[in-house]
Short mmCIF file of C-alpha atoms and ligand atoms in Angstrom, two decimals:
data_model
loop_
_atom_site.label_atom_id
_atom_site.label_comp_id
_atom_site.label_asym_id
_atom_site.label_seq_id
_atom_site.Cartn_x
_atom_site.Cartn_y
_atom_site.Cartn_z
CA MET A 448 23.65 -2.86 6.83
CA ALA A 449 22.39 0.73 6.79
CA THR A 450 23.74 3.99 5.54
CA LEU A 451 23.03 6.19 8.76
CA LEU A 452 22.99 9.98 8.86
CA ILE A 453 24.06 11.39 12.22
CA VAL A 454 23.12 14.92 12.96
CA GLU A 455 24.89 15.76 16.17
CA ASP A 456 26.75 19.16 17.06
CA ASN A 457 28.50 17.64 20.00
CA ASP A 458 31.96 16.48 18.43
CA LEU A 459 32.62 13.54 21.12
CA ASN A 460 29.20 12.18 20.77
CA ARG A 461 29.09 12.27 17.03
CA ASP A 462 32.43 10.80 16.75
CA MET A 463 31.87 8.18 19.03
CA LEU A 464 28.43 7.22 17.70
CA SER A 465 30.09 7.04 14.18
CA ARG A 466 32.75 4.90 15.24
CA ARG A 467 30.66 2.45 16.99
CA LEU A 468 28.10 2.21 14.29
CA THR A 469 30.76 1.92 11.72
CA ARG A 470 32.45 -1.20 13.82
CA ARG A 471 28.86 -2.63 13.65
CA GLY A 472 29.08 -2.63 9.71
CA HIS A 473 27.04 0.50 9.32
CA THR A 474 28.11 3.30 6.73
CA THR A 475 27.87 6.70 8.45
CA VAL A 476 27.36 10.20 7.34
CA VAL A 477 27.60 13.03 9.70
CA ALA A 478 26.29 16.63 10.04
CA ARG A 479 27.02 19.30 12.54
CA ASP A 480 23.95 21.35 12.78
CA GLY A 481 20.38 21.71 11.19
CA PRO A 482 20.81 22.94 7.81
CA GLU A 483 23.94 20.42 7.20
CA GLY A 484 21.67 17.61 8.41
CA LEU A 485 18.76 18.71 6.30
CA ALA A 486 21.20 18.99 3.21
CA LYS A 487 22.79 15.62 3.70
CA ALA A 488 19.45 13.95 4.19
CA TYR A 489 18.80 14.60 0.58
CA THR A 490 22.44 14.19 -0.79
CA SER A 491 23.33 11.08 1.12
CA ALA A 492 20.08 8.99 0.85
CA PRO A 493 20.32 7.71 4.31
CA ASP A 494 18.31 4.64 5.50
CA LEU A 495 17.71 6.22 8.60
CA ILE A 496 18.67 9.47 10.55
CA LEU A 497 19.77 9.74 14.11
CA MET A 498 18.72 13.41 15.09
CA ASP A 499 20.16 15.17 18.00
CA MET A 500 17.04 17.66 18.94
CA SER A 501 19.31 20.48 20.09
CA LEU A 502 21.15 21.82 17.36
CA PRO A 503 22.66 25.17 16.26
CA VAL A 504 21.21 27.28 13.49
CA MET A 505 17.95 24.93 13.08
CA ASP A 506 16.77 22.50 15.89
CA GLY A 507 16.08 18.86 15.39
CA TRP A 508 12.53 19.38 15.65
CA GLU A 509 12.57 21.81 12.78
CA VAL A 510 14.50 19.54 10.60
CA THR A 511 12.30 16.49 11.31
CA ARG A 512 9.43 18.64 10.41
CA ARG A 513 10.81 19.72 7.17
CA LEU A 514 12.00 16.38 6.28
CA LYS A 515 8.55 14.59 7.28
CA HIS A 516 6.62 17.20 5.12
CA ASP A 517 8.42 16.44 2.06
CA PRO A 518 7.40 13.26 0.26
CA ALA A 519 11.02 12.74 -1.17
CA THR A 520 12.31 12.17 2.62
CA ALA A 521 9.31 11.72 4.61
CA ALA A 522 9.78 7.95 4.49
CA ILE A 523 13.19 8.03 5.89
CA PRO A 524 13.00 6.79 9.82
CA ILE A 525 14.25 9.36 12.37
CA VAL A 526 15.52 8.51 15.62
CA ALA A 527 15.41 11.49 18.01
CA LEU A 528 18.31 11.89 20.40
CA THR A 529 17.99 14.16 23.36
CA ALA A 530 19.75 14.69 26.77
CA HIS A 531 16.14 15.46 28.18
CA ALA A 532 14.47 12.52 29.39
CA MET A 533 11.40 14.31 30.13
CA ALA A 534 8.05 12.80 28.72
CA GLU A 535 7.14 16.13 27.04
CA ASP A 536 10.39 15.86 25.05
CA LYS A 537 9.63 12.59 23.80
CA ALA A 538 5.83 13.43 22.89
CA SER A 539 7.16 16.73 20.93
CA ALA A 540 9.56 14.44 19.03
CA LEU A 541 7.02 12.12 18.17
CA LEU A 542 4.65 15.04 17.34
CA ALA A 543 7.53 16.44 15.00
CA GLY A 544 7.55 13.16 12.94
CA CYS A 545 10.28 11.03 14.71
CA ASP A 546 9.82 7.47 14.47
CA GLU A 547 11.76 6.73 17.69
CA PHE A 548 13.15 8.38 20.65
CA GLU A 549 16.50 7.61 22.71
CA THR A 550 17.68 9.49 25.64
CA LYS A 551 21.31 10.38 25.88
CA PRO A 552 23.77 9.04 27.09
CA VAL A 553 22.71 6.35 24.40
CA ASP A 554 22.18 2.97 25.36
CA PHE A 555 24.05 1.56 22.46
CA GLU A 556 22.50 -1.91 22.11
CA ARG A 557 19.04 -0.64 22.30
CA LEU A 558 19.98 1.93 19.77
CA LEU A 559 21.03 -0.92 17.45
CA ASP A 560 17.82 -2.93 17.95
CA LYS A 561 15.96 0.18 16.86
CA ILE A 562 17.93 1.01 14.02
CA ASP A 563 17.84 -2.68 12.78
CA ARG A 564 14.16 -2.65 13.39
CA LEU A 565 13.29 0.71 11.61
CA THR A 566 15.64 -0.19 8.60
CA ALA A 567 14.24 -3.71 8.05
CA ARG A 568 10.75 -2.25 8.01
CA ALA A 569 12.01 0.40 5.41
CA ALA A 570 13.60 -2.24 3.10
CA PRO A 571 12.31 -5.90 3.76
CA ALA A 572 14.88 -8.53 3.21
CA PRO A 573 13.76 -11.28 0.74
CA LEU A 574 11.89 -14.21 2.21
CA ALA A 575 14.05 -17.43 2.85
CA GLY A 576 13.57 -19.79 -0.01
CA THR A 577 12.90 -17.20 -2.57
CA SER A 578 14.94 -16.26 -5.50
CA ARG A 579 16.76 -12.92 -5.94
CA GLN A 580 13.56 -10.89 -6.21
CA ARG A 581 14.05 -7.87 -4.28
CA THR A 582 11.90 -4.73 -4.30
CA PRO A 583 13.78 -1.71 -5.72
MN1 LIG B 572 23.12 19.15 20.66
#
Protein backbone atom coordinates (compact mmCIF):
# COMPACT_ATOMS: atom_id res chain seq x y z
CA MET A 1 0.00 0.00 0.00
CA ALA A 2 1.09 3.53 -0.70
CA THR A 3 1.33 6.94 0.92
CA LEU A 4 -0.76 9.28 -1.21
CA LEU A 5 -0.75 13.06 -1.15
CA ILE A 6 -4.16 14.50 -2.11
CA VAL A 7 -3.98 18.13 -3.21
CA GLU A 8 -7.58 19.31 -3.51
CA ASP A 9 -9.24 22.54 -2.39
CA ASN A 10 -12.80 21.16 -2.42
CA ASP A 11 -13.50 19.84 1.09
CA LEU A 12 -16.07 17.24 0.01
CA ASN A 13 -13.92 15.83 -2.79
CA ARG A 14 -10.81 15.76 -0.62
CA ASP A 15 -12.50 14.10 2.36
CA MET A 16 -14.30 11.57 0.18
CA LEU A 17 -11.15 10.59 -1.69
CA SER A 18 -9.12 10.38 1.49
CA ARG A 19 -11.72 8.23 3.23
CA ARG A 20 -12.13 5.82 0.33
CA LEU A 21 -8.39 5.45 -0.25
CA THR A 22 -7.78 4.89 3.46
CA ARG A 23 -10.46 2.19 3.46
CA ARG A 24 -8.50 0.43 0.68
CA GLY A 25 -5.39 0.39 2.84
CA HIS A 26 -3.58 3.49 1.63
CA THR A 27 -2.15 6.19 3.87
CA THR A 28 -3.26 9.67 2.88
CA VAL A 29 -1.86 13.13 3.44
CA VAL A 30 -3.94 16.13 2.37
CA ALA A 31 -3.25 19.66 1.16
CA ARG A 32 -5.77 22.42 0.41
CA ASP A 33 -3.89 24.67 -2.01
CA GLY A 34 -0.87 24.73 -4.29
CA PRO A 35 1.79 25.94 -1.84
CA GLU A 36 0.65 23.46 0.82
CA GLY A 37 0.73 20.68 -1.77
CA LEU A 38 4.22 21.66 -2.84
CA ALA A 39 5.46 21.74 0.77
CA LYS A 40 3.91 18.40 1.66
CA ALA A 41 5.42 16.74 -1.43
CA TYR A 42 8.73 17.28 0.37
CA THR A 43 7.75 16.71 4.00
CA SER A 44 5.54 13.64 3.57
CA ALA A 45 7.55 11.87 0.83
CA PRO A 46 4.44 10.46 -0.89
CA ASP A 47 4.57 7.48 -3.26
CA LEU A 48 2.12 9.30 -5.53
CA ILE A 49 0.29 12.63 -5.72
CA LEU A 50 -3.35 13.18 -6.70
CA MET A 51 -3.36 16.74 -8.00
CA ASP A 52 -6.46 18.80 -8.54
CA MET A 53 -5.41 21.20 -11.28
CA SER A 54 -7.70 24.05 -10.28
CA LEU A 55 -6.27 25.19 -6.93
CA PRO A 56 -6.08 28.51 -5.08
CA VAL A 57 -2.84 30.52 -4.75
CA MET A 58 -0.85 28.25 -7.11
CA ASP A 59 -2.59 25.97 -9.61
CA GLY A 60 -1.88 22.28 -10.13
CA TRP A 61 -0.04 22.87 -13.39
CA GLU A 62 2.48 25.14 -11.66
CA VAL A 63 2.90 22.80 -8.65
CA THR A 64 3.47 19.89 -11.06
CA ARG A 65 6.02 21.82 -13.12
CA ARG A 66 7.98 22.72 -9.99
CA LEU A 67 7.97 19.16 -8.63
CA LYS A 68 8.99 17.68 -11.99
CA HIS A 69 11.85 20.17 -12.36
CA ASP A 70 13.36 19.30 -8.98
CA PRO A 71 15.37 16.05 -9.07
CA ALA A 72 14.37 15.47 -5.42
CA THR A 73 10.67 15.14 -6.37
CA ALA A 74 10.68 14.49 -10.13
CA ALA A 75 10.18 10.73 -9.74
CA ILE A 76 6.96 11.01 -7.71
CA PRO A 77 4.08 10.01 -10.02
CA ILE A 78 1.38 12.65 -10.33
CA VAL A 79 -2.22 11.94 -11.35
CA ALA A 80 -3.98 15.09 -12.54
CA LEU A 81 -7.60 15.49 -11.45
CA THR A 82 -9.72 17.94 -13.34
CA ALA A 83 -13.40 18.61 -13.86
CA HIS A 84 -12.69 19.60 -17.43
CA ALA A 85 -12.84 16.60 -19.72
CA MET A 86 -11.44 18.59 -22.60
CA ALA A 87 -8.69 17.00 -24.65
CA GLU A 88 -6.58 20.14 -24.29
CA ASP A 89 -6.74 19.90 -20.49
CA LYS A 90 -5.38 16.38 -20.62
CA ALA A 91 -2.65 17.47 -23.02
CA SER A 92 -1.63 20.43 -20.84
CA ALA A 93 -1.60 18.28 -17.69
CA LEU A 94 0.68 15.74 -19.36
CA LEU A 95 2.81 18.56 -20.75
CA ALA A 96 3.25 19.96 -17.24
CA GLY A 97 4.64 16.58 -16.23
CA CYS A 98 1.64 14.67 -14.90
CA ASP A 99 1.95 10.91 -15.36
CA GLU A 100 -1.77 10.24 -15.59
CA PHE A 101 -5.06 12.07 -15.86
CA GLU A 102 -8.52 11.50 -14.41
CA THR A 103 -11.62 13.58 -14.88
CA LYS A 104 -13.96 14.39 -12.02
CA PRO A 105 -16.24 12.93 -10.84
CA VAL A 106 -13.57 10.29 -10.38
CA ASP A 107 -14.14 6.69 -11.49
CA PHE A 108 -12.78 5.30 -8.22
CA GLU A 109 -11.93 1.77 -9.38
CA ARG A 110 -10.11 3.09 -12.42
CA LEU A 111 -8.22 5.55 -10.22
CA LEU A 112 -7.20 2.70 -7.89
CA ASP A 113 -5.86 0.77 -10.88
CA LYS A 114 -3.78 3.75 -11.95
CA ILE A 115 -2.46 4.25 -8.41
CA ASP A 116 -1.49 0.57 -8.19
CA ARG A 117 0.20 0.62 -11.56
CA LEU A 118 2.12 3.85 -10.97
CA THR A 119 3.27 2.97 -7.46
CA ALA A 120 4.29 -0.55 -8.58
CA ARG A 121 6.48 1.03 -11.22
CA ALA A 122 8.05 3.34 -8.62
CA ALA A 123 8.79 0.54 -6.14
CA PRO A 124 8.94 -2.89 -7.77
CA ALA A 125 7.82 -5.77 -5.61
CA PRO A 126 10.33 -8.58 -5.06
CA LEU A 127 10.06 -11.46 -7.50
CA ALA A 128 8.28 -14.56 -6.27
CA GLY A 129 10.67 -17.16 -4.97
CA THR A 130 13.47 -14.75 -4.18
CA SER A 131 14.70 -13.97 -0.71
CA ARG A 132 14.03 -10.73 1.15
CA GLN A 133 16.31 -8.63 -0.98
CA ARG A 134 14.63 -5.38 -1.92
CA THR A 135 15.91 -2.27 -3.52
CA PRO A 136 15.89 0.49 -0.92
MN1 LIG B 1 -10.17 22.74 -7.28
